[in-house]
Coordinates of C-alpha atoms in Angstrom, one line a residue:
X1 CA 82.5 161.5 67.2
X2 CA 80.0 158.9 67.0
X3 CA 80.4 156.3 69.7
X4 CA 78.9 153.4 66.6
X5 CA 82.3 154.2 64.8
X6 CA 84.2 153.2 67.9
X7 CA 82.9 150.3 68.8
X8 CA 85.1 146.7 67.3
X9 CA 83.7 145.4 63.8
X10 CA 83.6 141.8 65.4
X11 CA 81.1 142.8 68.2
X12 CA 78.6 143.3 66.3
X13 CA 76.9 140.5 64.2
X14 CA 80.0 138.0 64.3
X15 CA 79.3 138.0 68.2
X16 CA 76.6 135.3 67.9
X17 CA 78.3 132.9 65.0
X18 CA 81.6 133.1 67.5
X19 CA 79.7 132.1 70.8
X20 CA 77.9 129.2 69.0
X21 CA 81.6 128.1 67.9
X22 CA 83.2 127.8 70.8
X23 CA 80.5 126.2 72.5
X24 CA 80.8 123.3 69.9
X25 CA 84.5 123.2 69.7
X26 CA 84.9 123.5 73.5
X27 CA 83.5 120.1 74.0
X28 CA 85.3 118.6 71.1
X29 CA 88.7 120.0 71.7
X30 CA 88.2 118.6 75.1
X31 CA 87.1 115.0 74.2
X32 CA 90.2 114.8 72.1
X33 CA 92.2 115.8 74.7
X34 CA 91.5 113.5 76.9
X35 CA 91.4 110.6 75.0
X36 CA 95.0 111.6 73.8
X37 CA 95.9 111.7 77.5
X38 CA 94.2 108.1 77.9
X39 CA 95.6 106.0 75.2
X40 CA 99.2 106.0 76.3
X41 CA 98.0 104.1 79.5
X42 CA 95.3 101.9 77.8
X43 CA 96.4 98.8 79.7
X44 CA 93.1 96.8 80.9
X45 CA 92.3 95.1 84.0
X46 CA 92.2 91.4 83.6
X47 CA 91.5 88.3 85.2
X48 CA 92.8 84.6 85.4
X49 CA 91.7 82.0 87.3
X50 CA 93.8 78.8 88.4
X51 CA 94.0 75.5 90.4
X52 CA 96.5 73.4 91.8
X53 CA 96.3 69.9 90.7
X54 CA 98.8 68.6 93.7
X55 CA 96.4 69.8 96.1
X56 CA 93.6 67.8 94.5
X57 CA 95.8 64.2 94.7
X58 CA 96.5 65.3 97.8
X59 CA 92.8 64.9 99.1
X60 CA 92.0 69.1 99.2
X61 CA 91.4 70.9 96.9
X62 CA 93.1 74.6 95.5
X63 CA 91.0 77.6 93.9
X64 CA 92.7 81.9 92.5
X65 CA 91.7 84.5 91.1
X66 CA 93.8 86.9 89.8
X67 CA 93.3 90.2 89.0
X68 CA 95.9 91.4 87.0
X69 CA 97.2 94.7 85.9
X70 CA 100.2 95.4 83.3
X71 CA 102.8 93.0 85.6
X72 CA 101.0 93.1 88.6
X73 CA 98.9 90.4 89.9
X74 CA 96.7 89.8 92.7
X75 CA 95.8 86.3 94.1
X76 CA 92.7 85.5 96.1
X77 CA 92.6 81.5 97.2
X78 CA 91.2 79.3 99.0
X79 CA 92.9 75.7 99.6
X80 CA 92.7 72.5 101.5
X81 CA 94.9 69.4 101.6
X82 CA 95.8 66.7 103.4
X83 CA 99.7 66.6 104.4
X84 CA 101.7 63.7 103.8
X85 CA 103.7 61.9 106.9
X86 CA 107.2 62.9 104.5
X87 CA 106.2 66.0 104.5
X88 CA 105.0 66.3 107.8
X89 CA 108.3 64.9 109.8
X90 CA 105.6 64.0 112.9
X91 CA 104.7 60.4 112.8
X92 CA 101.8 59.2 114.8
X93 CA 99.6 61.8 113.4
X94 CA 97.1 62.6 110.9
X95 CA 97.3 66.2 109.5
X96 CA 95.1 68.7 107.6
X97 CA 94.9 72.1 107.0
X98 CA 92.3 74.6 105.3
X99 CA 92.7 78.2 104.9
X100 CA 92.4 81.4 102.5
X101 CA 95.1 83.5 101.5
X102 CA 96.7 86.2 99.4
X103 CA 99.4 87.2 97.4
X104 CA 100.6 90.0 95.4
X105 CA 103.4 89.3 92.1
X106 CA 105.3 91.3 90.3
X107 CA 106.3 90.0 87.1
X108 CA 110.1 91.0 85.8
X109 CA 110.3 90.1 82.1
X110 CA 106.8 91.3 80.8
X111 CA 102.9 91.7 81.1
X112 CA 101.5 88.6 83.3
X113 CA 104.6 85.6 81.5
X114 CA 108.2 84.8 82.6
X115 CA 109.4 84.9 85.9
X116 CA 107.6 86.5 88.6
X117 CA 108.5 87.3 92.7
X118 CA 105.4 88.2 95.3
X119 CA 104.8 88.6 98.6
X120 CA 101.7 86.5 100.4
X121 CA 99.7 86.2 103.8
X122 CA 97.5 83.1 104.6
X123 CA 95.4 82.6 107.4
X124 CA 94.6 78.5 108.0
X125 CA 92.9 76.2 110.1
X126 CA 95.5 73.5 110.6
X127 CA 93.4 69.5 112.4
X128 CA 95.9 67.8 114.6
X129 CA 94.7 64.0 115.0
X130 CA 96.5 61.1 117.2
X131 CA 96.6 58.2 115.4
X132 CA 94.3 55.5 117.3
X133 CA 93.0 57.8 119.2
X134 CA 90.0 60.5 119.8
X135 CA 92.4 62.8 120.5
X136 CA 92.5 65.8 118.1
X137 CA 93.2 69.3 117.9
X138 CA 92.3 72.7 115.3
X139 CA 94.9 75.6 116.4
X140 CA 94.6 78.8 113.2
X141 CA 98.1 79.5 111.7
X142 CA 98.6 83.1 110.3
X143 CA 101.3 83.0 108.0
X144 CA 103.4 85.5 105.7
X145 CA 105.7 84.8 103.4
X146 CA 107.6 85.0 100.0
X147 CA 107.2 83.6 96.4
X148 CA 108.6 83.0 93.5
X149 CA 108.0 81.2 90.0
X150 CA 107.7 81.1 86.0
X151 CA 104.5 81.3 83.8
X152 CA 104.5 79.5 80.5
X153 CA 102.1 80.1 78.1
X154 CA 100.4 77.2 76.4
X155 CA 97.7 78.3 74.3
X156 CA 94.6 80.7 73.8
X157 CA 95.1 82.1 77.2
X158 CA 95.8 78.9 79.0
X159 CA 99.1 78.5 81.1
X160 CA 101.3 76.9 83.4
X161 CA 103.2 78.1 86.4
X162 CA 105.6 76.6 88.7
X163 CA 106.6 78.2 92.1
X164 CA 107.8 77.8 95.5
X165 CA 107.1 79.7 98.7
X166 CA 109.0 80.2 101.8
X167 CA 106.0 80.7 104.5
X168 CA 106.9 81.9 108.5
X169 CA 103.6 80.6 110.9
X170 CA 103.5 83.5 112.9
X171 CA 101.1 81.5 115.4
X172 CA 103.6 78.5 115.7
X173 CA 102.9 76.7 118.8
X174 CA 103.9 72.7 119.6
X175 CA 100.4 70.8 120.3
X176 CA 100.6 68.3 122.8
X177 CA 97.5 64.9 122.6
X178 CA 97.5 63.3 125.1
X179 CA 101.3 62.2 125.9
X180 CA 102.6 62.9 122.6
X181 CA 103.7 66.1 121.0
X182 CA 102.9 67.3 117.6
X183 CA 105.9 70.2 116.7
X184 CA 104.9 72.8 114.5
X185 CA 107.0 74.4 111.9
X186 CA 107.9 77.8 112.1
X187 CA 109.2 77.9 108.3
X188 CA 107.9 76.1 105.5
X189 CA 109.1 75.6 102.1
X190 CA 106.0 74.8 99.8
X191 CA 106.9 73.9 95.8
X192 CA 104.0 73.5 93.6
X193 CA 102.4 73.8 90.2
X194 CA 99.3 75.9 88.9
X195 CA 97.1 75.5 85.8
X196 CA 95.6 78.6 84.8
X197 CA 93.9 80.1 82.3
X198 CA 93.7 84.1 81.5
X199 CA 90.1 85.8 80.6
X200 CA 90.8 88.1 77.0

């Protein structure tokens, strides 16, 4: 028998038409898979920055940045201030710190609004100055700590959000000018309130 008769009808001049489909399709098919596989987590990476105007009256200053994913958000900052005598609890001395820090948040209601909790780590230079004296001292704190707080939305990507920390100085140490002792605070409780605003 004639080994032509044998051979499959689509071998023969269909071979060429079917190996120029598939390699157009392939690619195609492909590309629309994927994108269906990347639409259902089409959530963007954002960023916000913020300042705390306390900080500012308080002779310092405050600076985030957030970047922010679905209802995660992480804080970069750096901060200054002077601290008040009521605050303080050590009279006879002049305080200051500065310092960077940063914090991750989770927030519970929604993406980046409502109430939020977080975790953050700071590491500061604290200034220790006698009052009518030379006498002065600069001992780092490292500090860890927890947070918590609300955003409110204002407008056009603007917002406000109060919060309070509870901080532990892991470097606590008592500093002693002169004949007077300056007692550091192993826990610190720190409210506050930040002005924001959130890139689109």
């Amino acid at each position: 028998m004639n080994g032509d008769l044998m051979r499959p009808a689509w071998t023969l001049p269909a071979t060429p038409l079917l190996c120029l489909v598939l390699a157009v399709s392939t690619p195609v098919l492909a590309a629309s898979r994927e994108e269906v596989a990347l639409a259902p987590s089409a959530s963007p990476v954002r960023v916000d920055v913020e300042v705390d105007p306390i900080a500012y009256a308080l002779g310092g200053y405050s600076v985030h940045a957030g970047i922010t994913w679905r209802r995660l958000r992480l804080d970069l900052g750096a901060f200054a201030l002077d601290i008040p005598h009521w605050l303080d609890g050590n009279e006879g001395f002049k305080t200051s710190f500065d310092g960077y820090g940063v914090k991750l948040q989770y927030f519970l209601l929604g993406e980046q609004h409502g109430g939020f909790m977080g975790v953050d780590m700071g590491v500061n230079r604290l200034l220790v100055r006698r009052d009518g004296t030379e006498l002065a001292a600069r001992p780092n704190q490292l500090s860890v700590g927890l947070n918590a707080g609300w955003r409110f939305d204002v407008v056009a990507g603007f917002y406000v959000t109060p919060w309070v920390g509870l901080s532990c100085d892991l470097a606590a140490r008592d500093v002693t000018l002169g004949d007077r002792i300056y007692t550091r605070n192993t826990w610190t409780v720190f409210p506050t309130v930040h002005l924001g605003y959130r890139f689109r």
